[in-house]
Coordinates of C-alpha atoms and ligand atoms in Angstrom, one line a residue:
Chain Y
M7 CA -91.2 77.4 76.3
T8 CA -94.4 78.8 77.9
S9 CA -95.1 82.5 77.9
D10 CA -95.2 84.6 81.0
R11 CA -97.1 87.4 79.2
T12 CA -99.9 89.1 80.8
A13 CA -101.7 92.3 79.9
P14 CA -99.5 95.4 80.3
Q15 CA -100.4 97.6 83.3
R16 CA -100.4 100.8 81.3
A17 CA -100.2 102.0 77.7
V18 CA -96.8 102.2 76.1
T19 CA -95.9 105.8 75.6
A20 CA -92.1 106.2 75.2
A21 CA -90.0 105.1 72.2
V22 CA -86.3 105.0 71.8
A23 CA -86.1 107.0 68.5
G24 CA -82.4 106.9 68.1
V25 CA -79.2 105.7 69.7
G26 CA -75.4 106.4 69.2
T27 CA -72.1 105.6 70.8
S28 CA -68.5 106.6 70.6
L29 CA -65.9 103.9 70.3
F30 CA -65.2 102.3 73.6
G31 CA -61.7 101.7 75.0
K32 CA -58.6 103.5 76.2
Q33 CA -58.7 106.8 74.2
P34 CA -56.4 109.1 76.2
D35 CA -56.0 111.6 73.4
L36 CA -59.8 112.3 73.1
H37 CA -61.4 115.1 75.1
P38 CA -64.6 114.1 76.9
S39 CA -66.5 116.5 74.7
Q40 CA -65.3 114.6 71.6
L41 CA -66.7 111.4 73.1
V42 CA -70.1 113.0 73.7
W43 CA -70.2 114.6 70.3
R44 CA -69.8 111.3 68.5
A45 CA -72.4 109.6 70.5
V46 CA -75.0 112.4 70.5
D47 CA -74.5 113.2 66.8
E48 CA -75.2 109.6 65.9
A49 CA -78.2 109.4 68.1
L50 CA -79.7 112.6 66.7
R51 CA -79.2 111.5 63.1
D52 CA -80.6 108.1 64.0
A53 CA -83.7 109.7 65.4
G54 CA -84.0 112.4 62.8
V55 CA -84.0 115.0 65.5
A56 CA -82.3 118.4 65.5
P57 CA -80.8 120.1 68.6
A58 CA -83.7 122.6 68.5
D59 CA -86.2 119.7 68.7
L60 CA -84.9 118.6 72.1
D61 CA -86.8 119.7 75.3
A62 CA -84.4 118.4 77.9
V63 CA -81.2 116.4 78.5
Y64 CA -80.5 113.8 81.3
V65 CA -76.8 113.1 81.8
G66 CA -75.2 110.1 83.5
T67 CA -71.6 110.4 84.8
V68 CA -69.7 109.4 87.9
F69 CA -66.2 110.9 87.6
G70 CA -67.1 113.6 85.0
A71 CA -65.9 117.1 85.7
P72 CA -68.5 119.6 86.9
G73 CA -70.3 120.8 83.7
V74 CA -69.0 117.9 81.6
A75 CA -72.3 117.8 79.7
Q76 CA -72.9 121.5 79.1
R77 CA -69.2 121.8 78.1
A78 CA -69.8 119.3 75.3
L79 CA -73.4 120.0 74.3
H80 CA -73.3 123.8 73.9
A81 CA -70.7 123.5 71.1
M82 CA -73.1 121.5 69.0
G83 CA -76.0 123.8 69.7
I84 CA -77.8 122.0 72.5
T85 CA -78.4 124.9 74.9
S86 CA -81.3 126.9 76.6
M87 CA -83.1 123.8 78.0
P88 CA -83.0 121.8 81.2
I89 CA -79.8 119.8 81.4
I90 CA -79.9 117.5 84.5
T91 CA -76.9 115.4 85.6
V92 CA -77.4 112.2 87.7
E93 CA -75.0 109.9 89.4
N94 CA -75.8 106.2 90.4
A95 CA -72.4 104.6 90.1
C96 CA -72.3 102.0 87.3
A97 CA -76.0 102.6 86.6
S98 CA -75.7 106.3 86.0
G99 CA -76.3 106.1 82.2
T100 CA -79.3 103.9 82.7
T101 CA -80.6 106.2 85.4
A102 CA -80.4 109.1 82.8
L103 CA -82.4 106.9 80.4
H104 CA -84.9 106.0 83.1
E105 CA -85.5 109.7 83.9
A106 CA -85.8 110.6 80.2
V107 CA -88.4 107.8 79.7
T108 CA -90.3 108.8 82.8
A109 CA -90.3 112.5 81.7
V110 CA -91.8 111.5 78.3
E111 CA -94.3 109.1 79.9
L112 CA -95.6 111.8 82.3
G113 CA -95.6 114.5 79.6
R114 CA -93.1 116.6 81.4
F115 CA -91.0 116.8 78.2
H116 CA -91.7 115.7 74.7
T117 CA -88.3 114.9 73.1
V118 CA -85.5 114.1 75.5
L119 CA -81.8 113.2 75.1
A120 CA -80.2 110.8 77.5
V121 CA -76.4 110.8 77.4
G122 CA -73.7 109.1 79.5
V123 CA -70.0 109.8 79.4
E124 CA -66.8 108.8 81.3
K125 CA -63.2 109.6 80.6
M126 CA -61.5 107.1 83.0
T127 CA -57.9 106.8 81.7
D128 CA -57.3 110.4 83.0
Q129 CA -58.0 109.2 86.5
F130 CA -57.2 105.5 87.0
A131 CA -54.4 103.2 85.8
G132 CA -56.1 100.0 87.2
A133 CA -59.0 99.4 89.5
I134 CA -61.2 102.3 90.6
H135 CA -59.9 103.5 94.0
P136 CA -62.1 102.5 96.9
E137 CA -64.1 105.4 98.4
S138 CA -62.4 106.5 101.6
T139 CA -65.6 107.9 103.2
D140 CA -67.1 104.5 103.0
I141 CA -66.7 102.1 105.9
E142 CA -65.7 99.2 103.5
G143 CA -63.9 101.3 101.0
R144 CA -61.7 102.7 103.8
T145 CA -61.1 99.1 104.8
G146 CA -59.7 98.3 101.3
L147 CA -62.6 96.7 99.5
A148 CA -62.0 97.6 95.9
L149 CA -65.0 96.7 93.7
P150 CA -63.4 93.5 92.3
S151 CA -63.2 92.2 95.8
L152 CA -66.9 92.8 96.4
Y153 CA -67.8 90.6 93.4
A154 CA -65.0 88.2 94.5
M155 CA -66.9 87.7 97.8
A156 CA -70.0 86.7 95.8
A157 CA -67.9 84.3 93.7
T158 CA -66.3 82.7 96.8
R159 CA -69.8 82.2 98.3
Y160 CA -71.2 80.7 95.0
Q161 CA -68.2 78.3 94.8
A162 CA -68.8 77.1 98.4
L163 CA -72.6 76.9 98.2
Y164 CA -73.4 75.9 94.6
G165 CA -70.2 74.3 93.3
V166 CA -69.6 77.0 90.8
T167 CA -66.1 76.2 89.4
D168 CA -63.3 78.5 88.3
E169 CA -64.0 77.2 84.8
D170 CA -67.7 78.2 85.1
L171 CA -66.6 81.7 86.0
A172 CA -64.1 81.9 83.2
S173 CA -66.8 80.7 80.7
V174 CA -68.7 83.9 81.1
A175 CA -65.6 85.8 79.8
V176 CA -65.1 83.3 77.0
K177 CA -68.7 83.6 75.8
N178 CA -68.7 87.4 75.9
H179 CA -65.3 87.8 74.3
A180 CA -66.5 85.5 71.5
H181 CA -69.5 87.8 71.0
A182 CA -67.3 90.9 70.9
V183 CA -65.4 89.6 67.9
H184 CA -68.4 91.0 65.9
N185 CA -68.6 94.3 67.7
D186 CA -66.3 96.9 66.1
R187 CA -66.9 99.4 68.9
A188 CA -65.7 97.1 71.7
Q189 CA -62.4 97.6 73.5
Y190 CA -61.4 93.9 73.3
R191 CA -62.4 91.9 70.2
T192 CA -60.1 88.8 70.6
P193 CA -61.6 85.4 71.4
H194 CA -60.1 83.6 74.5
T195 CA -60.1 80.2 75.9
V196 CA -61.0 79.1 79.5
E197 CA -57.4 78.3 80.0
E198 CA -56.3 81.8 78.9
V199 CA -58.8 83.5 81.2
L200 CA -57.7 81.4 84.2
A201 CA -54.0 82.0 83.4
S202 CA -54.4 85.8 83.5
R203 CA -53.1 87.2 86.8
M204 CA -55.3 87.0 89.9
V205 CA -57.0 90.2 90.9
A206 CA -59.2 89.1 93.8
D207 CA -59.5 85.4 94.5
P208 CA -61.1 83.7 92.5
L209 CA -61.4 86.4 89.9
T210 CA -58.6 86.8 87.4
L211 CA -57.9 89.9 85.3
M212 CA -59.8 88.7 82.3
Q213 CA -62.8 88.2 84.5
C214 CA -62.9 91.9 85.3
C215 CA -64.2 94.6 82.9
P216 CA -61.5 97.0 81.8
I217 CA -61.7 100.7 82.5
A218 CA -62.5 102.7 79.4
D219 CA -63.3 106.0 77.9
G220 CA -66.6 106.4 76.1
A221 CA -70.0 108.0 75.6
A222 CA -73.4 106.8 74.5
A223 CA -76.7 108.4 73.9
A224 CA -80.4 107.8 73.2
V225 CA -83.2 110.0 72.0
V226 CA -86.6 109.3 73.7
R227 CA -89.9 110.7 72.6
P228 CA -93.6 109.5 72.6
H229 CA -94.3 106.3 70.6
R230 CA -95.9 107.0 67.2
S231 CA -98.9 104.6 67.2
G232 CA -99.1 102.3 64.2
T233 CA -95.4 102.6 63.4
E234 CA -92.7 99.9 63.8
E235 CA -90.1 101.2 66.3
V236 CA -88.4 100.3 69.6
V237 CA -90.6 101.2 72.5
V238 CA -90.1 101.1 76.2
R239 CA -92.4 98.5 77.7
S240 CA -91.2 99.3 81.2
S241 CA -88.4 101.1 83.0
V242 CA -87.7 100.6 86.7
L243 CA -85.1 102.2 89.0
R244 CA -84.5 101.0 92.6
S245 CA -81.9 101.5 95.3
G246 CA -81.0 98.5 97.4
G247 CA -82.4 97.4 100.7
L248 CA -80.2 96.8 103.7
W249 CA -77.5 94.2 103.0
D250 CA -76.4 93.0 106.4
Q251 CA -76.1 89.9 108.6
R252 CA -79.8 89.1 108.0
C253 CA -79.3 88.8 104.2
A254 CA -78.7 85.2 102.9
H255 CA -78.2 86.2 99.3
V256 CA -75.0 87.5 97.8
W257 CA -74.7 91.3 97.4
G258 CA -77.0 92.6 94.7
Y259 CA -79.1 89.5 94.2
E260 CA -82.3 90.7 96.0
L261 CA -82.1 94.2 94.4
I262 CA -81.8 92.7 90.9
R263 CA -84.5 90.2 91.6
D264 CA -86.9 92.8 92.9
T265 CA -86.2 95.3 90.1
A266 CA -86.8 92.5 87.6
T267 CA -90.1 91.6 89.1
A268 CA -91.3 95.2 89.0
A269 CA -90.1 95.7 85.5
F270 CA -91.7 92.5 84.2
D271 CA -95.0 93.2 86.0
L272 CA -95.1 96.7 84.6
A273 CA -94.4 95.4 81.1
G274 CA -96.7 92.4 81.3
V275 CA -94.0 89.9 80.3
G276 CA -91.8 87.4 82.1
P277 CA -88.2 86.2 81.8
T278 CA -89.1 83.4 79.3
D279 CA -90.4 86.0 76.9
L280 CA -87.0 87.7 76.5
D281 CA -85.2 87.2 73.2
V282 CA -82.0 89.1 74.2
V283 CA -80.4 90.6 77.3
E284 CA -77.7 93.1 78.0
C285 CA -76.7 92.8 81.7
H286 CA -74.1 94.0 84.1
D287 CA -71.2 91.6 83.7
A288 CA -68.6 94.0 85.2
F289 CA -67.2 90.8 86.7
T290 CA -67.9 87.2 85.5
I291 CA -69.8 86.2 88.7
G292 CA -72.0 89.2 88.1
E293 CA -73.5 87.7 85.0
I294 CA -74.2 84.4 86.7
V295 CA -75.9 86.0 89.7
T296 CA -77.8 88.4 87.4
T297 CA -79.2 85.8 85.1
E298 CA -80.5 83.9 88.1
A299 CA -82.0 87.1 89.7
I300 CA -83.9 88.0 86.6
G301 CA -85.3 84.5 86.4
L302 CA -83.4 82.9 83.5
A303 CA -82.3 80.1 85.9
P304 CA -83.1 79.0 89.4
E305 CA -80.9 80.4 92.2
G306 CA -77.5 78.7 92.2
Q307 CA -78.0 77.2 88.7
G308 CA -76.9 80.2 86.6
A309 CA -73.7 78.5 85.6
G310 CA -75.8 75.8 83.8
L311 CA -76.9 78.5 81.3
L312 CA -73.3 78.7 80.2
R313 CA -72.7 75.0 80.1
S314 CA -75.7 74.5 77.9
G315 CA -75.1 77.4 75.6
H316 CA -78.5 78.9 76.6
T317 CA -77.1 82.4 76.8
A318 CA -74.6 82.3 74.0
L319 CA -75.3 83.7 70.5
G320 CA -77.2 80.9 68.7
G321 CA -78.8 79.8 72.0
P322 CA -82.4 80.5 72.9
Q323 CA -81.7 83.6 75.1
P324 CA -78.4 85.3 74.3
V325 CA -77.0 87.4 77.1
N326 CA -74.5 90.2 76.3
P327 CA -74.3 89.8 72.5
S328 CA -72.3 93.0 72.4
G329 CA -69.5 91.3 74.4
G330 CA -70.8 92.9 77.6
L331 CA -68.8 95.2 79.9
L332 CA -66.1 92.5 79.9
S333 CA -65.3 93.1 76.2
R334 CA -66.8 96.6 75.5
G335 CA -65.1 98.2 78.5
H336 CA -66.9 100.0 81.2
P337 CA -66.9 103.8 81.1
L338 CA -69.3 104.0 84.0
G339 CA -71.7 106.7 83.0
A340 CA -71.8 105.5 79.3
T341 CA -72.4 101.8 79.9
G342 CA -76.1 101.8 80.5
L343 CA -76.8 103.7 77.3
A344 CA -74.4 101.5 75.3
Q345 CA -76.4 98.6 76.5
T346 CA -79.5 100.4 75.4
A347 CA -78.0 101.0 72.0
E348 CA -77.1 97.4 71.6
I349 CA -80.6 96.2 72.5
T350 CA -82.1 98.8 70.1
W351 CA -79.9 97.6 67.2
Q352 CA -80.7 94.0 68.1
L353 CA -84.5 94.7 68.0
R354 CA -84.2 96.5 64.7
G355 CA -82.1 93.7 63.2
E356 CA -79.1 96.0 62.7
A357 CA -76.5 94.1 64.9
G358 CA -74.6 92.5 62.0
G359 CA -72.5 89.5 62.8
R360 CA -73.8 89.4 66.4
Q361 CA -77.5 89.6 65.4
V362 CA -80.0 87.6 67.5
D363 CA -82.3 86.2 64.9
G364 CA -85.8 87.6 65.1
A365 CA -85.2 89.4 68.4
R366 CA -88.3 91.3 69.4
L367 CA -88.2 91.7 73.2
G368 CA -85.0 92.7 75.0
L369 CA -83.9 93.7 78.5
V370 CA -81.3 96.2 79.6
E371 CA -80.0 95.7 83.2
T372 CA -77.4 97.8 85.0
M373 CA -76.2 97.5 88.6
G374 CA -74.3 100.2 90.5
G375 CA -72.5 99.6 93.8
G376 CA -69.9 100.9 96.2
V377 CA -71.9 101.8 99.3
A378 CA -71.4 99.5 102.3
G379 CA -74.5 98.2 104.0
V380 CA -77.0 98.4 101.0
D381 CA -77.7 95.8 98.4
G382 CA -76.6 98.2 95.6
N383 CA -76.6 101.9 95.0
A384 CA -79.0 101.4 92.2
C385 CA -80.3 98.9 89.7
V386 CA -82.1 99.9 86.5
M387 CA -84.0 97.6 84.2
V388 CA -85.6 98.7 80.9
V389 CA -87.7 96.3 78.8
L390 CA -87.7 97.2 75.1
E391 CA -89.8 95.8 72.4
R392 CA -90.1 96.3 68.6
T393 CA -93.7 97.1 67.7
T394 CA -95.5 96.0 64.6
G395 CA -96.7 98.6 62.1
V396 CA -95.4 100.8 59.4
R397 CA -91.7 101.1 59.4
A398 CA -90.9 104.7 60.3
Chain I
M7 CA -57.1 108.4 100.4
T8 CA -57.9 109.5 103.9
T9 CA -60.9 111.3 105.3
T10 CA -61.8 112.7 108.7
P11 CA -63.4 111.3 110.7
D12 CA -62.4 107.7 110.0
P13 CA -65.6 105.8 109.1
R14 CA -64.3 102.4 110.4
P15 CA -65.7 101.1 113.7
P16 CA -63.4 101.6 116.7
V17 CA -61.7 98.4 117.9
L18 CA -61.7 98.2 121.7
P19 CA -59.8 96.0 124.1
L20 CA -62.5 94.9 126.7
D21 CA -62.2 92.3 129.4
G22 CA -59.2 90.7 127.8
T23 CA -60.9 90.4 124.4
T24 CA -61.2 92.6 121.3
R25 CA -64.6 94.1 120.5
L26 CA -66.1 96.5 118.1
A27 CA -67.9 99.7 119.2
G28 CA -71.2 100.3 117.6
T29 CA -74.9 100.8 118.4
R30 CA -78.0 98.6 118.8
C31 CA -81.7 99.4 118.5
A32 CA -83.4 99.6 121.9
E33 CA -86.7 98.5 120.2
C34 CA -85.8 95.7 117.8
G35 CA -82.2 94.9 118.6
L36 CA -80.8 95.5 115.2
P37 CA -77.0 96.2 115.4
S38 CA -75.2 99.0 113.5
L39 CA -71.6 99.9 112.9
W40 CA -72.6 103.5 112.8
D41 CA -74.2 105.9 115.3
P42 CA -77.3 106.8 113.3
P43 CA -80.2 108.9 114.7
R44 CA -82.7 106.1 114.3
C45 CA -82.8 102.4 113.6
A46 CA -82.6 101.5 109.9
G47 CA -85.0 98.6 110.5
C48 CA -87.7 100.0 112.8
G49 CA -87.0 103.7 113.4
G50 CA -86.3 103.0 117.1
R51 CA -83.7 104.7 119.3
M52 CA -80.1 103.4 119.1
R53 CA -77.9 102.7 122.2
R54 CA -74.2 102.2 122.3
D55 CA -73.1 98.6 122.3
T56 CA -70.1 96.5 121.6
F57 CA -69.8 93.4 119.4
G58 CA -67.7 90.3 119.2
P59 CA -65.2 88.9 119.7
D60 CA -66.3 85.7 117.8
G61 CA -68.1 85.4 114.5
T62 CA -68.5 83.3 111.3
V63 CA -67.0 84.0 107.9
W64 CA -69.8 84.8 105.4
S65 CA -67.3 85.0 102.5
S66 CA -63.7 85.9 101.8
T67 CA -61.2 87.0 99.1
V68 CA -57.6 88.0 98.7
V69 CA -57.0 91.4 97.1
R70 CA -53.9 91.1 94.8
V71 CA -54.1 94.4 92.9
P72 CA -52.7 97.8 94.1
V73 CA -55.0 99.9 96.2
P74 CA -53.8 103.4 97.2
G75 CA -52.1 103.3 100.5
R76 CA -52.1 99.5 100.8
T77 CA -49.7 96.7 99.9
P78 CA -51.2 93.6 98.2
P79 CA -51.9 90.8 98.8
Y80 CA -54.2 91.1 101.7
A81 CA -57.1 88.8 102.7
L82 CA -60.6 90.2 103.5
A83 CA -63.6 88.5 104.9
Y84 CA -67.2 89.5 105.6
V85 CA -67.7 88.2 109.2
D86 CA -71.1 87.9 110.9
L87 CA -70.3 88.6 114.5
D88 CA -72.3 86.5 116.9
D89 CA -75.4 88.5 117.8
G90 CA -73.8 91.4 116.0
P91 CA -73.4 93.0 112.6
R92 CA -71.8 91.8 109.4
V93 CA -68.4 93.5 109.2
L94 CA -65.7 93.6 106.7
A95 CA -62.4 92.6 108.3
H96 CA -58.8 91.9 107.3
V97 CA -57.8 88.3 107.9
V98 CA -54.6 87.9 109.9
A99 CA -53.2 84.4 109.5
G100 CA -50.7 83.2 112.0
D101 CA -48.4 81.6 109.5
G102 CA -48.1 84.7 107.3
V103 CA -49.9 83.0 104.4
T104 CA -52.6 85.1 102.7
V105 CA -55.5 82.8 101.8
R106 CA -59.3 82.9 101.5
L107 CA -61.2 81.6 104.5
P108 CA -64.1 79.2 103.5
P109 CA -67.6 80.4 104.4
G110 CA -68.5 79.1 107.8
T111 CA -65.0 79.4 109.3
R112 CA -65.1 80.5 112.9
V113 CA -63.0 83.6 113.6
R114 CA -62.2 86.0 116.4
L115 CA -61.5 89.7 116.4
T116 CA -57.9 90.6 117.1
T117 CA -56.2 93.9 117.5
S118 CA -56.5 96.1 114.4
T119 CA -54.0 96.1 111.6
D120 CA -51.2 98.7 111.4
D121 CA -53.5 100.5 108.9
G122 CA -56.3 100.7 111.5
D123 CA -58.5 98.0 110.0
V124 CA -60.8 95.6 111.8
A125 CA -59.0 92.3 111.9
V126 CA -59.9 88.6 112.6
Q127 CA -58.0 85.4 112.8
P128 CA -59.3 81.8 112.6
I129 CA -60.2 80.3 116.0
E130 CA -59.0 76.9 114.9
E131 CA -56.6 75.9 112.1
T132 CA -58.6 75.2 109.0
A133 CA -57.4 73.4 106.0
S134 CA -58.4 75.5 103.0
Ligands
ZN14 ZN1 -85.0 98.7 115.4

């Protein structure tokens, strides 16, 4: 494989010094603060940072109650500093990370906590309710149906089969067997995935990520030159362009492609350089479209990555070794930081039975949607790399 | 579940056909389902216009899970109205069967559903 590496456009300054997560899944008896405590305590210990060392906190949440972060954080002594809550649909946690990284890179803050949290079982029994102020939400377009529209289009244009779609879930569930924080850890066959009940044609239930309760966190600070640690090669956040009758691509494709291009250019790397990817597989078709849009396969040929095993553990570029959103569950605000934790563990060689051998360069990608007329509320991509040097 | 005002485009009977009310840019011609203060494409002034009745299915699905205030299953399609905007519509099939319409299927606006949604039906019977 040839390398797409070029000289990075700027010096690396931010490092992911520590990560942590709660368990993911349906945890109705846990208070949102308990989810936050578990994730933040682990991230602080991992980073060797005390609450008094923090200069600011960025929080990602979608349905969190007003003050969800301060309610949790004050009780563990994280007070008297800027606490900033952001919302970008499914990309809210990654947006918090992006803001933390940017603040460190620009010197606004030195040591920053990014945390995402969502307690979804209090609010939803099944799919997230469509937003009634939205023209398409009011028309009954639940999120699974938005992705189902992409799947229908891919089936008609590119010959993607029901089995191809199901194979995303099969691959990611096989990965999750080795992830003891995931909601679903049972392997499944293509036949089982296709036999689960239809949600929005052609997507069956097991092709849709489950709602979940969870929190995840990361500590970001300046890179200590000469030490071996996980650094941020680039972080890019974009909102979508107009998605209308002029757009020939399925929803989200152009936003993911353009965000990837910017993130790779900034990092001085290309898609062939990636050793491991955590991407937004909220629905099976999402992973196929995303792997194309970030350049792992030509447009329309993403299903080939599944047929060849390219993106499975043991393949050259594993995608979603954690089991992805399909297996881990998708507590919206927590997801991006859980993806970040997974890539961090992978780059440090701490991922246990799901370790990608020798992983050195990884990508986090999260996609948030729900607004009609744009190609996505937000896409965030973060390129992470393990530096060489003295182990901290 | 409900909000005021209803964000969905008004469905109008006009000259014996069904059309959607929206706006179009006086400068570049870009259509919109909203009534924005300026064109999203070029910043030009928007004028009232109507769209339809015919269009082409861009993609389609059948929703089979409960959504507040609605009874599944129901079929949805993104429809590119001829010289008009891409609009999300409910698919009303004459035979009462709820199916996806293949991309490329020609459809025509029909009176809105009982829930007030934009609705289309296939112009010709298509085997899907
Ligand atoms: Zn214009």
